[in-house]
XYZ file of C-alpha atoms in Angstrom:
582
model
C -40.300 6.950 -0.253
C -41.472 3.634 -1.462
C -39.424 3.235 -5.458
C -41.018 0.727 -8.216
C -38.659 -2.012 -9.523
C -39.773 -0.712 -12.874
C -38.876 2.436 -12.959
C -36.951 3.425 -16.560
C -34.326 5.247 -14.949
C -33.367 2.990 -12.494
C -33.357 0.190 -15.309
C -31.313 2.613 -17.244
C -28.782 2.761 -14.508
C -28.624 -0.632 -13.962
C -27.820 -1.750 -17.651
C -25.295 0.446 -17.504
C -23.186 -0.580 -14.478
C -23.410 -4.281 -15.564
C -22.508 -3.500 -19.707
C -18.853 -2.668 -19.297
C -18.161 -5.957 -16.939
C -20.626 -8.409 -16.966
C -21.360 -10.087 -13.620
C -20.401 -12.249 -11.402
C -17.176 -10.235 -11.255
C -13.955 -10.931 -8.762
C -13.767 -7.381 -7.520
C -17.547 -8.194 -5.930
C -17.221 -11.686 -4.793
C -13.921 -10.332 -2.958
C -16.570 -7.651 -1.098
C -18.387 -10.275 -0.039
C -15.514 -12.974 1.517
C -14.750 -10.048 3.629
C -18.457 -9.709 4.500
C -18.226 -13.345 5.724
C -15.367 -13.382 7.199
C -15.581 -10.072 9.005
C -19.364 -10.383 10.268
C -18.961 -14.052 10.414
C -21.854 -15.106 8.583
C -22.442 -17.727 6.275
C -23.504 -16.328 2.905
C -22.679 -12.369 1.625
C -24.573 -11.208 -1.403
C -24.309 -8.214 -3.659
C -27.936 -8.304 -5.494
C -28.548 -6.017 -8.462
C -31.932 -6.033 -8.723
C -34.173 -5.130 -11.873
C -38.259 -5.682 -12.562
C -38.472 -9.551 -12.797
C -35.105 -11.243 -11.068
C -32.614 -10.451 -8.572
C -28.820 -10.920 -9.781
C -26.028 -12.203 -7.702
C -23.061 -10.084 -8.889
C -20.785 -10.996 -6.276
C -21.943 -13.880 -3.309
C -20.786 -15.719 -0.928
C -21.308 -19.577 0.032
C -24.065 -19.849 -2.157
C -25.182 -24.001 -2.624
C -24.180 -25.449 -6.019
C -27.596 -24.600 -7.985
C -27.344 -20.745 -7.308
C -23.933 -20.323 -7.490
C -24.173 -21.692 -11.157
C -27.602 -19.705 -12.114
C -26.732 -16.403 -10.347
C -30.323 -15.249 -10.276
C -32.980 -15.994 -8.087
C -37.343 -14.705 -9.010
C -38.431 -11.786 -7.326
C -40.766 -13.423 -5.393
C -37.597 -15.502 -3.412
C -36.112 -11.967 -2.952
C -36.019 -10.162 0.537
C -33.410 -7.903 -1.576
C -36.253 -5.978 -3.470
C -37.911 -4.944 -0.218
C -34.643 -3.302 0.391
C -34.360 -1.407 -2.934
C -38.433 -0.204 -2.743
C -37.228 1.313 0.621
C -34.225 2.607 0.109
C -33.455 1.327 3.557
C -31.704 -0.800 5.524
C -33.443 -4.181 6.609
C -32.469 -5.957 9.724
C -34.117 -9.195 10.840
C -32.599 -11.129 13.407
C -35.256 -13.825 13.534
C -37.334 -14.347 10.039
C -39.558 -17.523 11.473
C -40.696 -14.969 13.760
C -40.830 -11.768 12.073
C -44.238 -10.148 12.018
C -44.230 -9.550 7.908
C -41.484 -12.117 6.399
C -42.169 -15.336 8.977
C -43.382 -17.462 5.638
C -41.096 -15.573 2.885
C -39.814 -17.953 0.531
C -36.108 -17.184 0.963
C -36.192 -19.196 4.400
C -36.113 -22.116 1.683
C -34.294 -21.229 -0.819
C -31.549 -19.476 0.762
C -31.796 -20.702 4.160
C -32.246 -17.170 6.010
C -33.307 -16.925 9.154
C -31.174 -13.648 9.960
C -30.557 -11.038 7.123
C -29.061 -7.517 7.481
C -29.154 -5.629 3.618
C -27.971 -2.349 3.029
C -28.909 -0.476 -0.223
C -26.433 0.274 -3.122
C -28.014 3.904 -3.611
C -26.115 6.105 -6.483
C -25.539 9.661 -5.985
C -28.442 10.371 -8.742
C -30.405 8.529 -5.525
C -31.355 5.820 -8.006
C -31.046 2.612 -5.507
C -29.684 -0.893 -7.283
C -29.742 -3.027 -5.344
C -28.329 -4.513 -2.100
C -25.177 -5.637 -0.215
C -26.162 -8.169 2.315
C -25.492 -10.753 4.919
C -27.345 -13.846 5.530
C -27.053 -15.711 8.625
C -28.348 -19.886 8.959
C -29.465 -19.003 13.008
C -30.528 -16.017 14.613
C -28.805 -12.986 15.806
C -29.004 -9.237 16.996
C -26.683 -7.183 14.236
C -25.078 -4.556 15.961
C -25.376 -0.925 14.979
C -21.820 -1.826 14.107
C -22.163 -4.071 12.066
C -24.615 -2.328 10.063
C -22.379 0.202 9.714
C -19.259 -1.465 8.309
C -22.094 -2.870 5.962
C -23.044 0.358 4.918
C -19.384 1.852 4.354
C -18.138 -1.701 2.156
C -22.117 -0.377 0.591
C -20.426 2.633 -0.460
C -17.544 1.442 -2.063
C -19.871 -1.056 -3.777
C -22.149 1.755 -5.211
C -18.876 3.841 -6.033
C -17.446 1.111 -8.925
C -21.264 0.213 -9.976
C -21.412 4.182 -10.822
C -18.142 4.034 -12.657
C -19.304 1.178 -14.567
C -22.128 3.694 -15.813
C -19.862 6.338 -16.587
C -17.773 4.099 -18.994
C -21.289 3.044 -20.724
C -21.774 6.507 -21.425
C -18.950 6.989 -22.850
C -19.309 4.120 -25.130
C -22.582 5.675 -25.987
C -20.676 8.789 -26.410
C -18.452 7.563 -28.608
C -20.566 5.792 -31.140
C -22.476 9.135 -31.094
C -18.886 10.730 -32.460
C -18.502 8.483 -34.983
C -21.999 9.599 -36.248
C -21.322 13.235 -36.223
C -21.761 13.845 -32.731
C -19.517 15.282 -29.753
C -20.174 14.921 -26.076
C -17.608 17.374 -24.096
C -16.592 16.401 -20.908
C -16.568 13.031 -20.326
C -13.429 10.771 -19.998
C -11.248 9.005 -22.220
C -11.338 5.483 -22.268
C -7.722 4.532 -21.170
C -8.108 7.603 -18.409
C -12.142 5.497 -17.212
C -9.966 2.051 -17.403
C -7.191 3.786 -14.983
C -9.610 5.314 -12.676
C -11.579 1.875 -12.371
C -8.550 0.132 -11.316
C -7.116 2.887 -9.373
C -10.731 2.509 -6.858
C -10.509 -1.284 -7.615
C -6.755 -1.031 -5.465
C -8.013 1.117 -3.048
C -10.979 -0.673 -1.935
C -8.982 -4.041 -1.678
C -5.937 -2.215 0.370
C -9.317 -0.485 2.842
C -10.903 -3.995 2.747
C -7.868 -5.937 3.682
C -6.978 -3.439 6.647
C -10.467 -4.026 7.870
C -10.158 -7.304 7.923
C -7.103 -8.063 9.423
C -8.309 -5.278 11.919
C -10.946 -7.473 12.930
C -9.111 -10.789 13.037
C -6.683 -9.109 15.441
C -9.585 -8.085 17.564
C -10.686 -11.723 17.708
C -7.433 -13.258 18.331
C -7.043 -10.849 21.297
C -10.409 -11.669 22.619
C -9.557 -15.273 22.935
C -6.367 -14.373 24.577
C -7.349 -11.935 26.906
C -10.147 -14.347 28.367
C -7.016 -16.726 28.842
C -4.494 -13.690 30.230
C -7.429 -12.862 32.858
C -7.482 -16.224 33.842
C -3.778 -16.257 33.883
C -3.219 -12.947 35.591
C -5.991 -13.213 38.189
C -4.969 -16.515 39.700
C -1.176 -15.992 39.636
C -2.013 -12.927 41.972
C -4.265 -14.724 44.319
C -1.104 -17.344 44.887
C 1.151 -14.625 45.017
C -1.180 -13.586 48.095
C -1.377 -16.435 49.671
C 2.560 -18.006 48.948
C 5.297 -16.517 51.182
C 7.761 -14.287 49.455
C 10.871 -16.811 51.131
C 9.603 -19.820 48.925
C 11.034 -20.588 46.124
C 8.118 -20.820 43.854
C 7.898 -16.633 44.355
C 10.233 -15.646 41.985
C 8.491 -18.441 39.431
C 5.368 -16.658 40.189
C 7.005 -13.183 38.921
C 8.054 -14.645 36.271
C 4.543 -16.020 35.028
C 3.010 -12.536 35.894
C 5.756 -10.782 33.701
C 4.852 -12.778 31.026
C 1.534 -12.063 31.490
C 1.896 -8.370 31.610
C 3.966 -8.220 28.012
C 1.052 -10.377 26.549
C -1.088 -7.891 27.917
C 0.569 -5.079 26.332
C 0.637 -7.173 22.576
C -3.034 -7.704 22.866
C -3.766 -4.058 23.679
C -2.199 -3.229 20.598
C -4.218 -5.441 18.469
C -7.292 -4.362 19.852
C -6.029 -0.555 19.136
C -5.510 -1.450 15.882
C -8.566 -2.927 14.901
C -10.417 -0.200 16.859
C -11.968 -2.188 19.120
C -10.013 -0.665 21.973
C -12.192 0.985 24.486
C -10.874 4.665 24.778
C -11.334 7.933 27.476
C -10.654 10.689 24.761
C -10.479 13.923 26.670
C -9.081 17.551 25.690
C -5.115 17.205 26.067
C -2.991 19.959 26.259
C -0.253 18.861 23.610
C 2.594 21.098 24.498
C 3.036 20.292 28.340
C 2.329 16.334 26.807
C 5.507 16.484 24.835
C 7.534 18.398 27.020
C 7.082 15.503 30.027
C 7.300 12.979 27.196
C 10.722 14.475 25.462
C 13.327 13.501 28.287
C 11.916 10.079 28.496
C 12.613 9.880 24.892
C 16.019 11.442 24.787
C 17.282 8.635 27.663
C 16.328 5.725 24.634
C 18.422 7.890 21.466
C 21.535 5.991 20.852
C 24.684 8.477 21.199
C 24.638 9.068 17.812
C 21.077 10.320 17.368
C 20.114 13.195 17.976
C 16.162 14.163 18.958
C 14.996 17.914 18.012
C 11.418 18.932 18.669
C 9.751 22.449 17.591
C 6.320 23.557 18.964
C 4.015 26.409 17.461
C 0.977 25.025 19.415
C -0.110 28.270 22.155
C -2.203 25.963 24.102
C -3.587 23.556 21.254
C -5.460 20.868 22.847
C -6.439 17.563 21.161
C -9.452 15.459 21.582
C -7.421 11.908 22.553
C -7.134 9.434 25.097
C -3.761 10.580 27.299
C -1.865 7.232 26.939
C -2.768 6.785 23.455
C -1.518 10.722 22.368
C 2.427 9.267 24.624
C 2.294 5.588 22.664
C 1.693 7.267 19.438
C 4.342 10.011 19.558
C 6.785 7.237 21.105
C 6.019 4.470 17.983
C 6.727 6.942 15.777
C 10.151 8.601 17.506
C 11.329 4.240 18.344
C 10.694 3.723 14.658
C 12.410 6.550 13.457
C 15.280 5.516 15.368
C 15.479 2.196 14.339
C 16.039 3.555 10.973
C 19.235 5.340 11.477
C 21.810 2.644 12.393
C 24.422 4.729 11.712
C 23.131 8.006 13.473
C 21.282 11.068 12.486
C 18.576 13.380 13.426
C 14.796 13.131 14.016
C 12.580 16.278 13.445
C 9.778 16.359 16.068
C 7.036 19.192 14.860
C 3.855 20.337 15.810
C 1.567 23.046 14.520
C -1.646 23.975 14.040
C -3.253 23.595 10.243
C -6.571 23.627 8.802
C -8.160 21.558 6.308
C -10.579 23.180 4.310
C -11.463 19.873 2.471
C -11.353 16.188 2.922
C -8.345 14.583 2.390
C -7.432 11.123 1.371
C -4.595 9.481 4.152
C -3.321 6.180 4.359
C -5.342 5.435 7.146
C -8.702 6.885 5.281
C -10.186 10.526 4.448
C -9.786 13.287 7.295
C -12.907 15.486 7.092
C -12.347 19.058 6.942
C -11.685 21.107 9.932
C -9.125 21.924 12.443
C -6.091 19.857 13.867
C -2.829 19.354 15.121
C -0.615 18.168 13.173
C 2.233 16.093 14.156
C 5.194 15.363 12.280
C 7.977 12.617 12.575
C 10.634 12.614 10.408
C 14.184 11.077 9.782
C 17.236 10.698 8.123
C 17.433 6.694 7.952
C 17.412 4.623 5.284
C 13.958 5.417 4.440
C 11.160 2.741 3.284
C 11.128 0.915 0.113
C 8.009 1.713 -2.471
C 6.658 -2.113 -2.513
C 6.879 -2.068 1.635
C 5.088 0.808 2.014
C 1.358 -0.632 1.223
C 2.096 -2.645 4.197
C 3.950 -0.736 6.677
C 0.706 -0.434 9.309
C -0.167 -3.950 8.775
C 0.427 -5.769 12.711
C 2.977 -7.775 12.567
C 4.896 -6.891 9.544
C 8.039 -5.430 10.204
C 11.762 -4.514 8.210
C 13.323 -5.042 10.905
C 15.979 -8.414 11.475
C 17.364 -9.379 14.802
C 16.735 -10.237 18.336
C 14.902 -7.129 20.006
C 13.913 -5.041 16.722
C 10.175 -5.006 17.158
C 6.887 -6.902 16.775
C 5.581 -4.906 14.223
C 3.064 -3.387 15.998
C 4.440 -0.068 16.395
C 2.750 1.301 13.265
C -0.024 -0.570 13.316
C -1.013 0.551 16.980
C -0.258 4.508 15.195
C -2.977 3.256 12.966
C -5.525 2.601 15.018
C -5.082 5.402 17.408
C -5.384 7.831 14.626
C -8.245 6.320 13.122
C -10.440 5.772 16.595
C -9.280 9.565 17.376
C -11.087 10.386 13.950
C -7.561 11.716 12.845
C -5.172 11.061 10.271
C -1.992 9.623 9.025
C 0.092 9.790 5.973
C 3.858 8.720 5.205
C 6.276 10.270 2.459
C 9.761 8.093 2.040
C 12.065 6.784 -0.365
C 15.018 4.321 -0.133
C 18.081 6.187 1.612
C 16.411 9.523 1.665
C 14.711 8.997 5.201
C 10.853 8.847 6.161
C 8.549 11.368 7.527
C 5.220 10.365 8.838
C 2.428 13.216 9.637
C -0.387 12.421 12.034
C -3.211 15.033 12.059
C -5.513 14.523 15.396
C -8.474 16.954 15.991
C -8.386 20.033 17.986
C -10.119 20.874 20.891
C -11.314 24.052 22.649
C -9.425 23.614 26.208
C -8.541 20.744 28.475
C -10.696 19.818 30.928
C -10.536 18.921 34.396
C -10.573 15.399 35.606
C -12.902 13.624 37.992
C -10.378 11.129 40.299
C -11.530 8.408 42.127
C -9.751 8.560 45.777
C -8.469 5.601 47.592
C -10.663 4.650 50.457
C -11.178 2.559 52.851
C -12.331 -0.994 51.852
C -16.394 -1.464 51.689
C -18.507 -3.838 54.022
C -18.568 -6.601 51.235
C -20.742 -8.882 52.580
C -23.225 -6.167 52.182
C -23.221 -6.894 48.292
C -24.502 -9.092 46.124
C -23.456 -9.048 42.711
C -24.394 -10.876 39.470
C -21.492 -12.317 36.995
C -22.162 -13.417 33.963
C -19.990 -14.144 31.422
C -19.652 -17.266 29.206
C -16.169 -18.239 29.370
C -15.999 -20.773 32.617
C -12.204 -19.869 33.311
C -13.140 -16.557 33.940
C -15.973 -17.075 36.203
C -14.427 -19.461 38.260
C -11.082 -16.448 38.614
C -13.305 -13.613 39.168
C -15.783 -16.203 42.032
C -12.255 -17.021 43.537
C -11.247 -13.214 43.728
C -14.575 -11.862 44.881
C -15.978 -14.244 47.221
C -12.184 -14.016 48.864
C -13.014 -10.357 49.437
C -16.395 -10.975 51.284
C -18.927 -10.709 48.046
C -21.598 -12.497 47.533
C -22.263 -13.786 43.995
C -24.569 -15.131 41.938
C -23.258 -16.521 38.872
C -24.769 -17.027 35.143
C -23.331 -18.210 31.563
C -25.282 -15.691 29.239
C -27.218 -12.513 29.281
C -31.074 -14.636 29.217
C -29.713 -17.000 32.394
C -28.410 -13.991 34.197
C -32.166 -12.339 33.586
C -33.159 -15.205 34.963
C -31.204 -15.204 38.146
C -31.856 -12.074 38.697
C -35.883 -12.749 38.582
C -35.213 -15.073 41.197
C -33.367 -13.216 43.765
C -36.022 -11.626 46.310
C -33.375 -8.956 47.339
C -32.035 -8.226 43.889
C -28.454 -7.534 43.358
C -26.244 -5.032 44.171
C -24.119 -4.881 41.154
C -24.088 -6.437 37.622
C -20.577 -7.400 36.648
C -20.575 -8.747 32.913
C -18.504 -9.505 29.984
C -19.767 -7.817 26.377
C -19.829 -10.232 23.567
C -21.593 -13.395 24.616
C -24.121 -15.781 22.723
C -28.102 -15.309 23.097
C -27.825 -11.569 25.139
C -24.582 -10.022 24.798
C -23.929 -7.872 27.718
C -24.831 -4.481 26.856
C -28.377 -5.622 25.998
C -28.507 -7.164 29.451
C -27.594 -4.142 30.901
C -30.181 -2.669 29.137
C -33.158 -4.609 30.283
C -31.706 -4.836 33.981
C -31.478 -1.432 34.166
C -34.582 -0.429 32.987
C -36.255 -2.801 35.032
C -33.978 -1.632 38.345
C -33.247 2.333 37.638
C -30.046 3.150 39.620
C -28.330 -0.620 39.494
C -24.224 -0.137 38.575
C -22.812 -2.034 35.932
C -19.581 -3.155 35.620
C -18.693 -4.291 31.871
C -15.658 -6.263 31.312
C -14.375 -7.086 27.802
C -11.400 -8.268 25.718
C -12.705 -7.227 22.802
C -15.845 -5.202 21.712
C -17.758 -2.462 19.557
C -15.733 0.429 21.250
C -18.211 2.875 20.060
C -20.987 0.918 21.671
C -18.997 0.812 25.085
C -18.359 4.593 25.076
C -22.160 5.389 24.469
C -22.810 3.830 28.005
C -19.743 5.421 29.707
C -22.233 8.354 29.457
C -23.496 7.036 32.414
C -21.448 7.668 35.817
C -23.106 4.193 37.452
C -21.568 2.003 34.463
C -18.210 1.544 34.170
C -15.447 -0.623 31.940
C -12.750 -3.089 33.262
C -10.991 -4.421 29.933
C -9.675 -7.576 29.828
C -7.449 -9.351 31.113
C -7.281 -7.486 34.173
C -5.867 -8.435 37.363
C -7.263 -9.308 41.122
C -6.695 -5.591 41.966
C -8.270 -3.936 39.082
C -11.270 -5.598 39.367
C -11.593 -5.141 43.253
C -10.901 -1.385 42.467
C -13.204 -0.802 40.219
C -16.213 -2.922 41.921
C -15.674 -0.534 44.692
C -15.774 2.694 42.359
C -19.166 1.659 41.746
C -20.419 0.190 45.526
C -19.172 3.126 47.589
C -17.935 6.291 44.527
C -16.196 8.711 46.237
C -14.554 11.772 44.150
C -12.461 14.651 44.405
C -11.429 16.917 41.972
C-alpha cells in the first residue's frame, strides 16, 4: 500500500520519537557500526524521514559535509521509496537498475548497492529506514536482509518509546491544567525502561557481532586447515611409516585436528555451522552419554541424572544434543574444586508464552528442558553478561579451557531455535537450563554404505573455489584418484568453463562464499541449465540456513571445511555412484 510522506499521523509520530532525544544520538550510530562491521559495508544509515528531508539519526562513514549537516533533500533520498512502500529495497547494482540507474544518491552518497529495511511502528505508521550502502556491487543475501530487519526491530522498538515519553510530557502539562490521563507511565519508570532496552539491544548487538567475527576468523582458517590437513595426508600416503619424518607428520595432523575442533566451535557459535537436525530420542542419548561422563568426574564429584522424558524426542543435530550436555556437565565440574554434586534433569514443560533467555526469546510451545546444575563456587554478577562470549573464561591454569564451552552451548541452542538461561551467585553454585524443541518421534536414518571404489576416470568434475591453496590440495587429491578436473576461481569463470566443455561435467564441487557468484547461485544456474547434475558444496563458513534449504535435495550435498583427503573422496563418491541402505 503505497503511504504519502505527508501524512499527519505519521508526522505526528515522528515528532514524537525525535522530541525526547534529539538526533544524531549514540544508541543509533552504535546500530549502525555493527551494520558495517557485520555486513561489511561501507556506510549504515538510520533515516527518519518526514515531507521535505531525510534525517540521519544514526550513520555510518558518512564524508565530512553530511556527517556535519545530518540531512540530505528528498529528492537525493532512495530512503523515501522505502517508507512509501513499506518494504524492503534491495539493489545490488544501481547504474544498472531499471528505475534508479540515474538517482541522485549515486552522487551524493556514492551508492551503487543499497539494501533498506523499514522502521514500521506497531500503529503500522512506517518512519523511516535502517540501511546499508555499499561503494561496488553485490547480491545481499536473504540473510543479510534478515539480520537487517531484526537490528530494524530493535530500531523501531526505542523510536516508539521515544513517543511514549512525548506523550507523557503532553500528558503531564495536560495535569497541570486540570487534566488526568490514566495509564501511562511515570517519568523515572519511561527513563528506566528506555535504558533497560538501550542495555539489551547493545548486549544482542555485541553477541551478534562477535558471532560473526568468529565466523570470519574461522573461514580464513579453515581454508588454511584444508590446505594443511589435505596435503599432510597425501604425504602420509606416500612416506613409509619406518621414516622418521612419520611421527612429525602425526604430529602436524594432530594439530590440525584440535584446530579443527576450535574452529567448529566458532562457527557453532556464530551460527554459521551447517547442521543435520533430526528427531533424537533424548533418554537413550543420555543414557550412552552418562558413563562417558562419569569416567571424567574427579573422585570427589559426584554426577546424578533424573529423567521424566517417556520417549521425548528433540529436533537437534546428534553431535550437537552430546557437545552441549558435555559443556555444560565439564563446566560444572570445573566449578567444584573441592568436590560436590551435579544435578542432571530432564523433563518435559510447556511454554504458553514467549520468554526472554539469555540467548534471546523462546516462542511458545513445547520442549525439553534440560537442566545443569552445581554446587561450585557459582558465577560472579559482573561475569555473568559475558559468560557465552568465545573466549572468555574464569578459569586460570594450564588445561582449564578455551572458553568456548559456553559459547558453543550458545550457538547450539540458538541454531536449534531453543533456549538458554543461567541462575548463580558467588559460592551458592550455578544452574544453567537449556530448553530445545520437541519432536513427534525419531526417525529413521538413510546410511550411505561403503562400496567399492568408482571408475574415476569416468568423471569429470568442475572445482571452483577462489582460494588457490585449496584448489591446488583438492587437484592434488582428486586427479591422484583418477578424476578429471576442470578448474575455475569464481562462480562466472566456472559458468564459463562449463559452456565450454562439449561433454559437460559430471559433478560440480564448489566452495560457498566467493566474489562475483558465490556458490550457491552457481549451483543454481548450473542446475537449472543441466537438471540432475550433483553438487558438492564445501565451506568454512556460510549462511547455514541457506545451505540447509539445498540439502533438500538428495543430489547436493555439504563437505565443511577443512576436511581431509578422505572426506572429500567419500563424499564425491556419495554423489557419483549413491548407494543406501536403511
Amino acid at each position: 500500500m503505497k503511504v504519502s510522506l505527508s501524512d499527519a499521523s505519521r508526522l505526528t509520530a515522528l515528532r514524537d520519537a525525535i522530541r525526547y532525544r534529539p538526533y544524531p544520538h549514540a544508541s543509533f550510530d552504535a546500530v549502525t557500526r555493527v551494520v558495517t562491521r557485520v555486513l561489511q559495508v561501507p556506510i549504515a544509515l538510520v533515516s527518519l524521514v518526514d515531507d521535505r528531508q531525510q534525517h540521519f539519526v544514526g550513520a555510518t562513514g558518512l564524508g565530512a559535509e553530511l556527517a556535519t549537516c545530518r540531512s540530505t533533500p528528498l529528492g537525493e533520498s532512495l530512503c523515501q521509496h522505502v517508507v512509501t512502500s513499506g518494504a524492503t529495497l534491495r539493489i545490488d547494482d544501481i547504474r544498472v537498475h531499471p528505475t534508479y540507474a540515474s538517482h541522485p544518491a549515486i552522487a551524493s552518497l556514492g551508492v551503487v548497492a543499497y539494501l533498506g529495511v523499514p522502521l514500521t511502528t506497531s500503529s503500522r505508521l512506517t518512519l523511516g529506514t535502517l540501511c546499508a550502502i555499499d561503494a561496488q556491487a553485490r547480491g545481499w543475501t536473504d540473510a543479510e536482509v534478515a539480520l537487517l530487519a531484526d537490528l530494524a526491530q530493535s530500531v523501531t522498538a526505542e523510536l516508539e518509546l521515544r513517543g511514549s515519553l512525548a506523550e507523557h510530557e503532553t500528558a503531564a502539562q495536560s495535569r497541570d491544567d486540570g487534566f488526568e490521563v490514566e495509564g501511562l507511565p511515570t517519568r523515572a519508570q519511561a527513563e528506566a525502561a528506555l535504558a533497560h532496552r538501550d542495555a539489551q539491544r547493545q548486549h544482542v548487538q555485541k553477541m551478534e557481532a562477535i558471532g560473526n567475527l568468529a565466523g570470519g576468523v574461522a573461514h580464513d582458517f579453515n581454508n588454511l586447515l584444508t590446505v594443511i590437513r589435505t596435503n599432510s595426508d597425501l604425504l602420509m600416503e606416500r612416506v613409509p611409516t619406518t621414516l622418521r619424518v612419520s611421527p612429525l607428520l602425526q604430529e602436524i595432523q594432530t594439530a590440525a585436528q584440535q584446530a579443527t575442533v576450535l574452529t567448529r566451535h566458532l562457527l557453532t557459535f556464530g551460527q554459521k555451522q551447517v547442521v543435520r537436525p533430526e528427531a533424537v530420542a533424548v533418554a537413550p542419548a543420555l543414557a550412552g552419554l552418562v558413563p562417558v561422563l562419569q569416567r571424567l568426574m574427579p573422585p570427589t564429584v559426584t554426577l546424578a541424572m533424573r529423567k521424566e522424558l517417556r520417549g521425548a524426542s528433540v529436533m537437534v543435530d546428534p553431535g550437537d544434543l552430546e557437545q552441549l550436555v558435555m559443556n555444560l556437565v565439564l563446566n560444572a565440574r570445573d566449578a567444584m574444586t573441592t568436590g560436590g554434586v551435579i544435578h542432571l534433569t530432564a523433563t518435559r514443560e510447556r511454554l504458553y508464552q514467549s520468554r526472554r533467555m539469555a540467548s534471546g526469546t523462546v516462542e511458545p510451545g513445547a520442549y525439553v528442558r534440560l537442566t545443569v546444575a552445581d554446587t561450585g563456587v557459582g558465577i560472579p554478577l559482573d561475569v555473568l553478561p559475558r559468560i557465552f562470549e568465545p573466549f572468555f573464561s574464569t578459569k586460570r591454569g594450564d588445561g582449564l579451557g578455551t572458553g568456548l564451552g559456553l559459547s558453543t552451548v550458545f550457538g547450539i541452542v540458538q541454531q536449534s531455535h531453543g533456549g538458554v538461561q543461567v541462575e548463580s551467585a558467588p559460592d551458592a553454585g550455578a544452574t544453567f537450563t537449556v530448553y530445545l524443541p520437541e519432536a513427534p518421534s525419531p526417525h529413521t536414518m538413510t546410511v550411505v554404505a561403503d562400496g567399492d571404489a568408482p571408475e574415476a576416470k569416468r568423471y569429470c568434475i568442475l572445482v571452483v573455489d577462489d582460494e588457490a591453496g585449496v584448489r591446488t590440495v583438492v587437484q592434488r587429491v582428486l586427479e591422484a584418484r583418477g578424476y578429471r578436473l576442470v578448474l575455475a576461481t569464481n562462480g562466472a569463470e566456472g559458468l564459463r568453463r562449463m559452456e565450454e566443455m562439449p561433454d559437460g561435467v559430471d559433478l560440480l564441487l564448489t566452495d560457498i562464499m566467493m566474489p562475483v557468484m558465490n556458490g550457491l547461485e552457481l549451483a543454481d544456474v548450473m542446475r537449472s541449465r543441466r537438471p540432475g547434475l550433483p553438487v558438492l558444496l564445501m565451506s568454512g563458513y556460510a549462511d547455514a540456513e541457506s545451505v540447509q534449504r539445498q540439502l533438500l535435495d538428495p543430489l547436493v550435498a555439504f563437505l565443511p571445511k577443512p576436511f581431509t583427503a578422505a572426506g572429500l573422496t567419500d563424499a564425491i563418491r556419495a554423489l557419483l555412484e549413491p548407494r543406501t541402505t536403511s
